[in-house]
Amino acid sequence: MTTWTDLPIMAKIEVVIDGDDVPAMRDLFLELGATGYTAVTGLSGFGHGGHHHGRLLFNDRASQSMLITVVPIEKAEGLIAGIRRLLEGRSGVFFVSETHVSRPDYFT
Amino acid sequence: MTTWTDLPIMAKIEVVIDGDDVPAMRDLFLELGATGYTAVTGLSGFGHGGHHHGRLLFNDRASQSMLITVVPIEKAEGLIAGIRRLLEGRSGVFFVSETHVSRPDYFT
Amino acid sequence: MTTWTDLPIMAKIEVVIDGDDVPAMRDLFLELGATGYTAVTGLSGFGHGGHHHGRLLFNDRASQSMLITVVPIEKAEGLIAGIRRLLEGRSGVFFVSETHVSRPDYFT
């Protein structure tokens, strides 16, 4: 990814879901090998959740959360598959990026 | 970007702006092809908004928001140009990164 | 990083720390050349802070903050070293990614 830092690369996964689905997603993270997560609650927005109706275009849906977790690359594929299964039939999207981390032992 | 996932790559755009400018930015997103966004409100900070005076160095400016949207690469250039125009004469910065998404149909 | 935008690449640093440590981290950012930052407060989560005990697995720790700053690549190494030193003996993790920015003069 870069040559300007030798910090190890891991997979950063950001999931935007309804607040009601946070406990299930958090449990999934742990079950599939994540050692921690950070939650940003009280988000608003629309559309990326997948269920936007015309009227919602001007009435943002509240009570979304973003769960952020970082896992070693070798755990990412399994976690991604699990998140996809959990999101079936639910609102929500997720993004997967590469990031460098300090303290890699915290994530393994 | 990576070889460890075959999820499609899109452009993730994060805009940090004053809360007052959120409606105009949200409308711009939609007009230029974004299918949704997520808003993190109530941010604090300074400087990245571009208008920091000496006294603000120690008095954080409140009421900023971050709008996050993800669009296909082919829509990114037009959206970036639109955001730049909207930010002229306003505080605010934006970041553009690559990210992998599930459910690419949600973003197109 | 990409070929679809000519916006300059910089280093985006995201630090997740206890709310009590925000002022020290913010001061470090400024001291080491960051021109601004954005703070997301009131986060919850566990584990990524590095100090999770068994009971915390099911009792999320509140009052974390994420500080986001963007600096030119040539300033990133020094800032990363400073953050690592500050985090010694404290909870907290940080992520370093590449991002494209508009208005590069805001960050230098």
Tab-separated table of C-alpha atoms in Angstrom:
chain	number	residue	atom	x	y	z
A	1	MET	CA	0.000	0.000	0.000
A	2	THR	CA	2.729	2.451	0.877
A	3	THR	CA	6.456	2.582	1.247
A	4	TRP	CA	6.533	5.368	3.824
A	5	THR	CA	5.624	3.286	6.836
A	6	ASP	CA	6.507	-0.206	7.930
A	7	LEU	CA	3.481	-0.597	10.197
A	8	PRO	CA	1.744	-3.861	9.328
A	9	ILE	CA	-1.291	-3.821	7.027
A	10	MET	CA	-4.605	-5.137	8.235
A	11	ALA	CA	-8.203	-5.101	7.036
A	12	LYS	CA	-10.457	-2.338	8.336
A	13	ILE	CA	-14.132	-3.201	8.130
A	14	GLU	CA	-16.804	-0.552	8.626
A	15	VAL	CA	-20.418	-1.698	8.874
A	16	VAL	CA	-23.338	0.763	8.789
A	17	ILE	CA	-26.436	-0.854	10.266
A	18	ASP	CA	-29.594	-0.097	12.162
A	19	GLY	CA	-29.018	0.370	15.856
A	20	ASP	CA	-31.170	-2.674	16.575
A	21	ASP	CA	-28.714	-4.887	14.745
A	22	VAL	CA	-25.629	-3.762	16.633
A	23	PRO	CA	-25.610	-6.524	19.260
A	24	ALA	CA	-25.871	-9.278	16.640
A	25	MET	CA	-23.103	-7.749	14.556
A	26	ARG	CA	-20.872	-7.228	17.554
A	27	ASP	CA	-21.302	-10.845	18.586
A	28	LEU	CA	-20.489	-11.944	15.051
A	29	PHE	CA	-17.287	-9.905	15.088
A	30	LEU	CA	-16.112	-11.667	18.230
A	31	GLU	CA	-17.185	-15.089	17.074
A	32	LEU	CA	-15.195	-14.709	13.849
A	33	GLY	CA	-11.984	-13.560	15.407
A	34	ALA	CA	-12.101	-9.805	15.891
A	35	THR	CA	-10.518	-8.783	19.177
A	36	GLY	CA	-12.371	-5.503	19.498
A	37	TYR	CA	-14.447	-2.869	17.775
A	38	THR	CA	-15.445	0.768	17.972
A	39	ALA	CA	-19.053	1.924	17.582
A	40	VAL	CA	-20.200	5.320	16.343
A	41	THR	CA	-23.870	5.649	17.205
A	42	GLY	CA	-26.610	8.105	16.357
A	43	LEU	CA	-25.783	8.391	12.678
A	44	SER	CA	-28.289	9.662	10.181
A	45	GLY	CA	-28.473	9.181	6.453
A	46	PHE	CA	-30.307	7.118	3.927
A	47	GLY	CA	-29.881	4.881	0.992
A	48	HIS	CA	-26.715	3.111	1.891
A	49	GLY	CA	-28.867	1.046	4.178
A	50	GLY	CA	-30.585	-0.277	1.106
A	51	HIS	CA	-34.149	0.535	2.054
A	52	HIS	CA	-34.905	4.040	0.967
A	53	HIS	CA	-38.324	5.060	-0.115
A	54	GLY	CA	-39.140	8.299	-1.868
A	55	ARG	CA	-40.282	10.071	1.241
A	56	LEU	CA	-37.055	9.217	2.979
A	57	LEU	CA	-35.173	11.317	0.507
A	58	PHE	CA	-36.101	14.344	2.574
A	59	ASN	CA	-36.517	12.691	5.941
A	60	ASP	CA	-33.302	11.156	6.986
A	61	ARG	CA	-33.465	7.924	8.883
A	62	ALA	CA	-31.890	8.179	12.286
A	63	SER	CA	-30.519	5.584	14.666
A	64	GLN	CA	-27.931	4.007	12.442
A	65	SER	CA	-24.592	2.927	13.857
A	66	MET	CA	-21.192	2.325	12.341
A	67	LEU	CA	-19.166	-0.520	13.762
A	68	ILE	CA	-15.474	-0.395	12.958
A	69	THR	CA	-13.168	-3.344	13.431
A	70	VAL	CA	-9.673	-4.194	12.282
A	71	VAL	CA	-8.513	-7.750	11.730
A	72	PRO	CA	-5.463	-9.455	10.246
A	73	ILE	CA	-5.796	-10.061	6.506
A	74	GLU	CA	-6.047	-13.810	7.010
A	75	LYS	CA	-9.165	-13.363	9.146
A	76	ALA	CA	-10.838	-10.866	6.829
A	77	GLU	CA	-12.325	-13.307	4.337
A	78	GLY	CA	-14.180	-15.296	6.975
A	79	LEU	CA	-15.454	-12.186	8.700
A	80	ILE	CA	-16.614	-10.654	5.421
A	81	ALA	CA	-18.546	-13.820	4.594
A	82	GLY	CA	-20.180	-13.772	8.017
A	83	ILE	CA	-21.191	-10.132	7.737
A	84	ARG	CA	-22.744	-10.759	4.311
A	85	ARG	CA	-24.826	-13.587	5.723
A	86	LEU	CA	-25.962	-11.482	8.683
A	87	LEU	CA	-26.964	-8.608	6.428
A	88	GLU	CA	-29.176	-10.788	4.250
A	89	GLY	CA	-32.686	-9.580	4.893
A	90	ARG	CA	-31.419	-6.609	6.878
A	91	SER	CA	-30.566	-3.037	5.985
A	92	GLY	CA	-26.907	-2.235	6.017
A	93	VAL	CA	-23.739	-1.950	4.020
A	94	PHE	CA	-20.099	-2.436	4.749
A	95	PHE	CA	-16.790	-1.176	3.468
A	96	VAL	CA	-13.458	-2.971	3.553
A	97	SER	CA	-10.182	-1.039	3.332
A	98	GLU	CA	-6.545	-1.600	4.025
A	99	THR	CA	-5.002	0.244	6.913
A	100	HIS	CA	-1.754	0.234	8.798
A	101	VAL	CA	-1.919	-0.382	12.520
A	102	SER	CA	0.338	0.075	15.464
A	103	ARG	CA	0.251	-2.616	18.130
A	104	PRO	CA	-0.699	-5.467	15.789
A	105	ASP	CA	-0.847	-7.813	18.764
A	106	TYR	CA	-4.017	-6.003	19.841
A	107	PHE	CA	-5.812	-7.290	16.779
A	108	THR	CA	-4.723	-10.910	16.703
B	1	MET	CA	-5.750	-2.290	-4.054
B	2	THR	CA	-5.646	-5.757	-2.578
B	3	THR	CA	-5.572	-9.297	-3.724
B	4	TRP	CA	-7.243	-10.762	-0.635
B	5	THR	CA	-10.799	-9.835	-1.530
B	6	ASP	CA	-12.719	-9.750	-4.772
B	7	LEU	CA	-15.289	-7.238	-3.533
B	8	PRO	CA	-15.538	-4.421	-6.063
B	9	ILE	CA	-13.606	-1.187	-5.471
B	10	MET	CA	-15.442	2.098	-5.206
B	11	ALA	CA	-14.625	5.651	-4.161
B	12	LYS	CA	-15.338	6.622	-0.567
B	13	ILE	CA	-15.734	10.351	-0.100
B	14	GLU	CA	-15.735	11.902	3.378
B	15	VAL	CA	-16.637	15.578	3.677
B	16	VAL	CA	-16.171	17.536	6.932
B	17	ILE	CA	-18.321	20.662	6.885
B	18	ASP	CA	-20.233	23.009	9.126
B	19	GLY	CA	-23.584	21.639	10.161
B	20	ASP	CA	-25.324	24.472	8.327
B	21	ASP	CA	-23.937	23.238	5.026
B	22	VAL	CA	-25.127	19.655	5.385
B	23	PRO	CA	-28.396	20.036	3.453
B	24	ALA	CA	-26.685	21.639	0.458
B	25	MET	CA	-23.979	18.963	0.406
B	26	ARG	CA	-26.501	16.166	0.757
B	27	ASP	CA	-28.505	17.536	-2.157
B	28	LEU	CA	-25.341	17.781	-4.227
B	29	PHE	CA	-24.505	14.139	-3.505
B	30	LEU	CA	-27.888	13.036	-4.813
B	31	GLU	CA	-27.815	15.324	-7.807
B	32	LEU	CA	-24.437	13.970	-8.893
B	33	GLY	CA	-25.292	10.325	-8.633
B	34	ALA	CA	-24.752	9.145	-5.061
B	35	THR	CA	-27.477	6.762	-3.974
B	36	GLY	CA	-27.065	7.389	-0.254
B	37	TYR	CA	-24.909	8.775	2.460
B	38	THR	CA	-24.193	8.514	6.169
B	39	ALA	CA	-23.857	11.562	8.417
B	40	VAL	CA	-21.850	11.764	11.630
B	41	THR	CA	-22.946	14.914	13.423
B	42	GLY	CA	-21.730	16.833	16.447
B	43	LEU	CA	-18.058	16.659	15.598
B	44	SER	CA	-15.572	19.044	17.070
B	45	GLY	CA	-12.132	20.038	15.887
B	46	PHE	CA	-10.476	22.883	14.088
B	47	GLY	CA	-8.204	23.785	11.263
B	48	HIS	CA	-9.246	21.234	8.710
B	49	GLY	CA	-12.201	23.486	8.092
B	50	GLY	CA	-9.772	25.997	6.724
B	51	HIS	CA	-10.814	28.989	8.796
B	52	HIS	CA	-8.931	28.836	12.009
B	53	HIS	CA	-7.945	31.962	13.817
B	54	GLY	CA	-5.466	32.076	16.665
B	55	ARG	CA	-8.086	31.963	19.336
B	56	LEU	CA	-9.660	28.881	17.835
B	57	LEU	CA	-6.508	26.916	18.410
B	58	PHE	CA	-7.600	26.441	21.978
B	59	ASN	CA	-11.332	26.691	21.542
B	60	ASP	CA	-12.541	23.885	19.397
B	61	ARG	CA	-15.248	24.685	16.943
B	62	ALA	CA	-18.281	22.545	17.428
B	63	SER	CA	-21.159	21.603	15.173
B	64	GLN	CA	-19.242	20.109	12.311
B	65	SER	CA	-20.556	17.074	10.464
B	66	MET	CA	-18.929	14.389	8.387
B	67	LEU	CA	-20.873	13.155	5.386
B	68	ILE	CA	-19.712	9.821	4.007
B	69	THR	CA	-20.748	8.533	0.618
B	70	VAL	CA	-19.540	5.769	-1.648
B	71	VAL	CA	-19.869	5.917	-5.422
B	72	PRO	CA	-18.610	3.923	-8.379
B	73	ILE	CA	-15.229	5.102	-9.636
B	74	GLU	CA	-16.756	6.429	-12.835
B	75	LYS	CA	-18.984	8.810	-10.861
B	76	ALA	CA	-16.242	9.983	-8.511
B	77	GLU	CA	-14.665	12.596	-10.744
B	78	GLY	CA	-17.915	14.472	-11.312
B	79	LEU	CA	-18.850	14.345	-7.662
B	80	ILE	CA	-15.403	15.548	-6.585
B	81	ALA	CA	-15.659	18.503	-8.970
B	82	GLY	CA	-19.082	19.365	-7.569
B	83	ILE	CA	-17.908	19.201	-3.975
B	84	ARG	CA	-14.965	21.469	-4.756
B	85	ARG	CA	-17.287	24.048	-6.262
B	86	LEU	CA	-19.659	23.892	-3.305
B	87	LEU	CA	-16.803	24.323	-0.820
B	88	GLU	CA	-15.521	27.482	-2.514
B	89	GLY	CA	-16.159	30.262	-0.021
B	90	ARG	CA	-17.125	27.762	2.673
B	91	SER	CA	-15.209	25.995	5.409
B	92	GLY	CA	-14.670	22.334	4.840
B	93	VAL	CA	-12.384	19.660	3.534
B	94	PHE	CA	-12.863	16.286	1.960
B	95	PHE	CA	-10.967	13.047	1.647
B	96	VAL	CA	-11.210	10.503	-1.145
B	97	SER	CA	-10.156	6.889	-0.595
B	98	GLU	CA	-10.627	3.555	-2.247
B	99	THR	CA	-12.754	1.008	-0.480
B	100	HIS	CA	-14.230	-2.377	-1.228
B	101	VAL	CA	-17.983	-2.697	-0.912
B	102	SER	CA	-20.440	-5.494	-0.623
B	103	ARG	CA	-23.750	-5.033	-2.438
B	104	PRO	CA	-22.388	-2.810	-5.221
B	105	ASP	CA	-25.896	-2.466	-6.630
B	106	TYR	CA	-26.746	-0.281	-3.622
B	107	PHE	CA	-24.319	2.346	-4.824
B	108	THR	CA	-25.128	2.522	-8.518
C	1	MET	CA	-3.005	4.535	-4.955
C	2	THR	CA	-5.344	5.257	-7.815
C	3	THR	CA	-5.207	6.536	-11.315
C	4	TRP	CA	-8.706	8.004	-11.379
C	5	THR	CA	-7.948	11.179	-9.466
C	6	ASP	CA	-4.998	13.531	-9.416
C	7	LEU	CA	-5.771	14.861	-5.952
C	8	PRO	CA	-2.594	14.653	-3.848
C	9	ILE	CA	-2.093	11.732	-1.484
C	10	MET	CA	-1.631	12.334	2.208
C	11	ALA	CA	-1.582	10.244	5.379
C	12	LYS	CA	-4.829	9.940	7.311
C	13	ILE	CA	-4.315	9.024	10.942
C	14	GLU	CA	-7.204	7.888	13.118
C	15	VAL	CA	-6.581	7.505	16.845
C	16	VAL	CA	-9.119	5.845	19.166
C	17	ILE	CA	-8.448	6.852	22.769
C	18	ASP	CA	-10.129	7.478	26.078
C	19	GLY	CA	-11.824	10.841	26.260
C	20	ASP	CA	-9.473	11.884	29.038
C	21	ASP	CA	-6.509	11.597	26.704
C	22	VAL	CA	-7.933	13.791	23.949
C	23	PRO	CA	-6.306	17.062	25.029
C	24	ALA	CA	-2.835	15.498	25.213
C	25	MET	CA	-3.245	13.862	21.816
C	26	ARG	CA	-4.589	17.029	20.240
C	27	ASP	CA	-1.635	19.005	21.558
C	28	LEU	CA	0.734	16.371	20.195
C	29	PHE	CA	-0.862	16.620	16.754
C	30	LEU	CA	-0.241	20.364	16.657
C	31	GLU	CA	3.246	20.118	18.056
C	32	LEU	CA	4.242	17.601	15.378
C	33	GLY	CA	2.928	19.526	12.430
C	34	ALA	CA	-0.752	18.717	11.959
C	35	THR	CA	-2.720	21.807	11.001
C	36	GLY	CA	-6.053	20.554	12.247
C	37	TYR	CA	-8.086	17.591	13.344
C	38	THR	CA	-11.633	16.326	13.679
C	39	ALA	CA	-12.925	14.626	16.822
C	40	VAL	CA	-15.740	12.096	16.998
C	41	THR	CA	-16.718	11.782	20.653
C	42	GLY	CA	-18.967	9.482	22.631
C	43	LEU	CA	-17.824	6.273	20.977
C	44	SER	CA	-18.347	2.911	22.587
C	45	GLY	CA	-16.570	-0.368	21.991
C	46	PHE	CA	-13.933	-2.499	23.577
C	47	GLY	CA	-10.757	-4.339	22.971
C	48	HIS	CA	-9.144	-2.078	20.431
C	49	GLY	CA	-8.220	0.042	23.394
C	50	GLY	CA	-5.967	-2.764	24.493
C	51	HIS	CA	-7.204	-3.143	28.027
C	52	HIS	CA	-10.149	-5.457	27.965
C	53	HIS	CA	-10.864	-7.728	30.851
C	54	GLY	CA	-13.256	-10.613	30.696
C	55	ARG	CA	-16.161	-8.707	32.073
C	56	LEU	CA	-15.722	-5.979	29.523
C	57	LEU	CA	-16.532	-8.398	26.772
C	58	PHE	CA	-20.178	-7.852	27.553
C	59	ASN	CA	-20.008	-4.387	29.067
C	60	ASP	CA	-18.900	-1.913	26.474
C	61	ARG	CA	-16.632	0.846	27.607
C	62	ALA	CA	-17.984	4.268	26.818
C	63	SER	CA	-16.381	7.675	26.477
C	64	GLN	CA	-13.864	6.876	23.795
C	65	SER	CA	-13.057	9.415	21.106
C	66	MET	CA	-11.635	9.152	17.624
C	67	LEU	CA	-9.305	11.904	16.525
C	68	ILE	CA	-8.770	12.143	12.785
C	69	THR	CA	-5.972	14.143	11.235
C	70	VAL	CA	-4.429	14.330	7.788
C	71	VAL	CA	-0.811	15.279	7.218
C	72	PRO	CA	1.593	15.300	4.290
C	73	ILE	CA	3.456	12.012	3.881
C	74	GLU	CA	6.741	13.581	4.927
C	75	LYS	CA	5.275	14.528	8.302
C	76	ALA	CA	3.615	11.172	8.923
C	77	GLU	CA	6.614	9.283	10.252
C	78	GLY	CA	7.348	11.810	12.973
C	79	LEU	CA	3.720	12.048	13.994
C	80	ILE	CA	3.347	8.264	14.110
C	81	ALA	CA	6.399	7.999	16.364
C	82	GLY	CA	4.979	10.649	18.673
C	83	ILE	CA	1.592	8.941	18.893
C	84	ARG	CA	3.246	5.633	19.741
C	85	ARG	CA	5.167	7.234	22.567
C	86	LEU	CA	2.055	8.945	23.922
C	87	LEU	CA	0.086	5.710	23.851
C	88	GLU	CA	2.668	3.822	25.896
C	89	GLY	CA	0.983	3.079	29.170
C	90	ARG	CA	-2.369	4.282	27.851
C	91	SER	CA	-5.278	2.550	26.182
C	92	GLY	CA	-5.669	3.318	22.540
C	93	VAL	CA	-4.941	2.270	19.004
C	94	PHE	CA	-4.396	4.100	15.766
C	95	PHE	CA	-4.784	3.419	12.078
C	96	VAL	CA	-2.821	4.977	9.230
C	97	SER	CA	-4.230	5.052	5.703
C	98	GLU	CA	-3.598	6.860	2.489
C	99	THR	CA	-6.202	9.309	1.318
C	100	HIS	CA	-6.552	11.904	-1.398
C	101	VAL	CA	-7.312	15.443	-0.291
C	102	SER	CA	-8.575	18.568	-1.902
C	103	ARG	CA	-7.035	21.828	-0.701
C	104	PRO	CA	-3.633	20.365	0.199
C	105	ASP	CA	-2.535	23.785	1.439
C	106	TYR	CA	-4.897	23.338	4.388
C	107	PHE	CA	-2.796	20.468	5.671
C	108	THR	CA	0.717	21.843	5.272
